[in-house]
Phi, psi and omega in degrees: 000128181300149177286155188291319181303322182292314178298319176299319177298318181296314180289322174296314183295320174293322185293312184296313183302313179300319178292326178293324179292316179300309178309311179305313184294322188279325174293320185292333183262007176076024186281336176275000185268147183247132168076182175287128182251009182291146180288127172276129177247148171291164179293320177305316179297321177291327174295315175293320177305324179291317183298316184289340183273340181240194175241117176231156167283178174307131178250159169225140180282158189255128181269180186296323177303318178293320182295318186283314179287303188289304181270354172072027187266125176273111183289344188301334179270000183254134179277321187205151180199147174226121176226126178232146183223159178300142174291327182276119179297347189265348177256139179280348186314138180198147178228133171226126166230135189235130167251122180280156167274319186230115181299341169297337177284351183294318176293325171296308182309310179307315179300319185295321182285319179295322172307316187280335177276337171292322177299313183299312178296326176294325175301315192275334184316325179269325187261341181201086185309317184297315176295321171303316178296328178290318180300308200282346175269004182277140180243125177281122190239170173208134187212113185056242187259018182249148165228139183201163176198157177219111172277104177194166185296331185251032187302322185300307175306303183293327174300317184286327180283327182285330179294315187283349181269333186282135182279160182284344186288000000 
């Protein structure tokens, strides 16, 4: 007949084992993590990622004055942005990535960018059917705090890759 101390020891060992197993499962599933642990990348890093994945002409960055005056974008709801366009004004290539302070601004910014792209398409329709075709297939996307678009012959593939790279935060 087993001793009373042996049963108690087995129960204690089982309890410790189960507690360790539970803790390991919780760590593996992220129950102990606090906040979003996805890696944050700057908008500059995200634009560089797109440029590395695709073929672009020489690009130039747009400053705050251009973004306000030419694009009509109010930067007060934007935490960080990178907008680059082709140095050659005959080419439509453009990459815009905006990280917002307020997720409610995403819809407004998307409409502004869509209107800008529609205007660029109308302008290109008569002088460059090739550039027009590139512009009209551009889609303004949003994910989490980000709004972004890519005007490029490879925009569908590049947008898909950028979407996968952008964190939800």
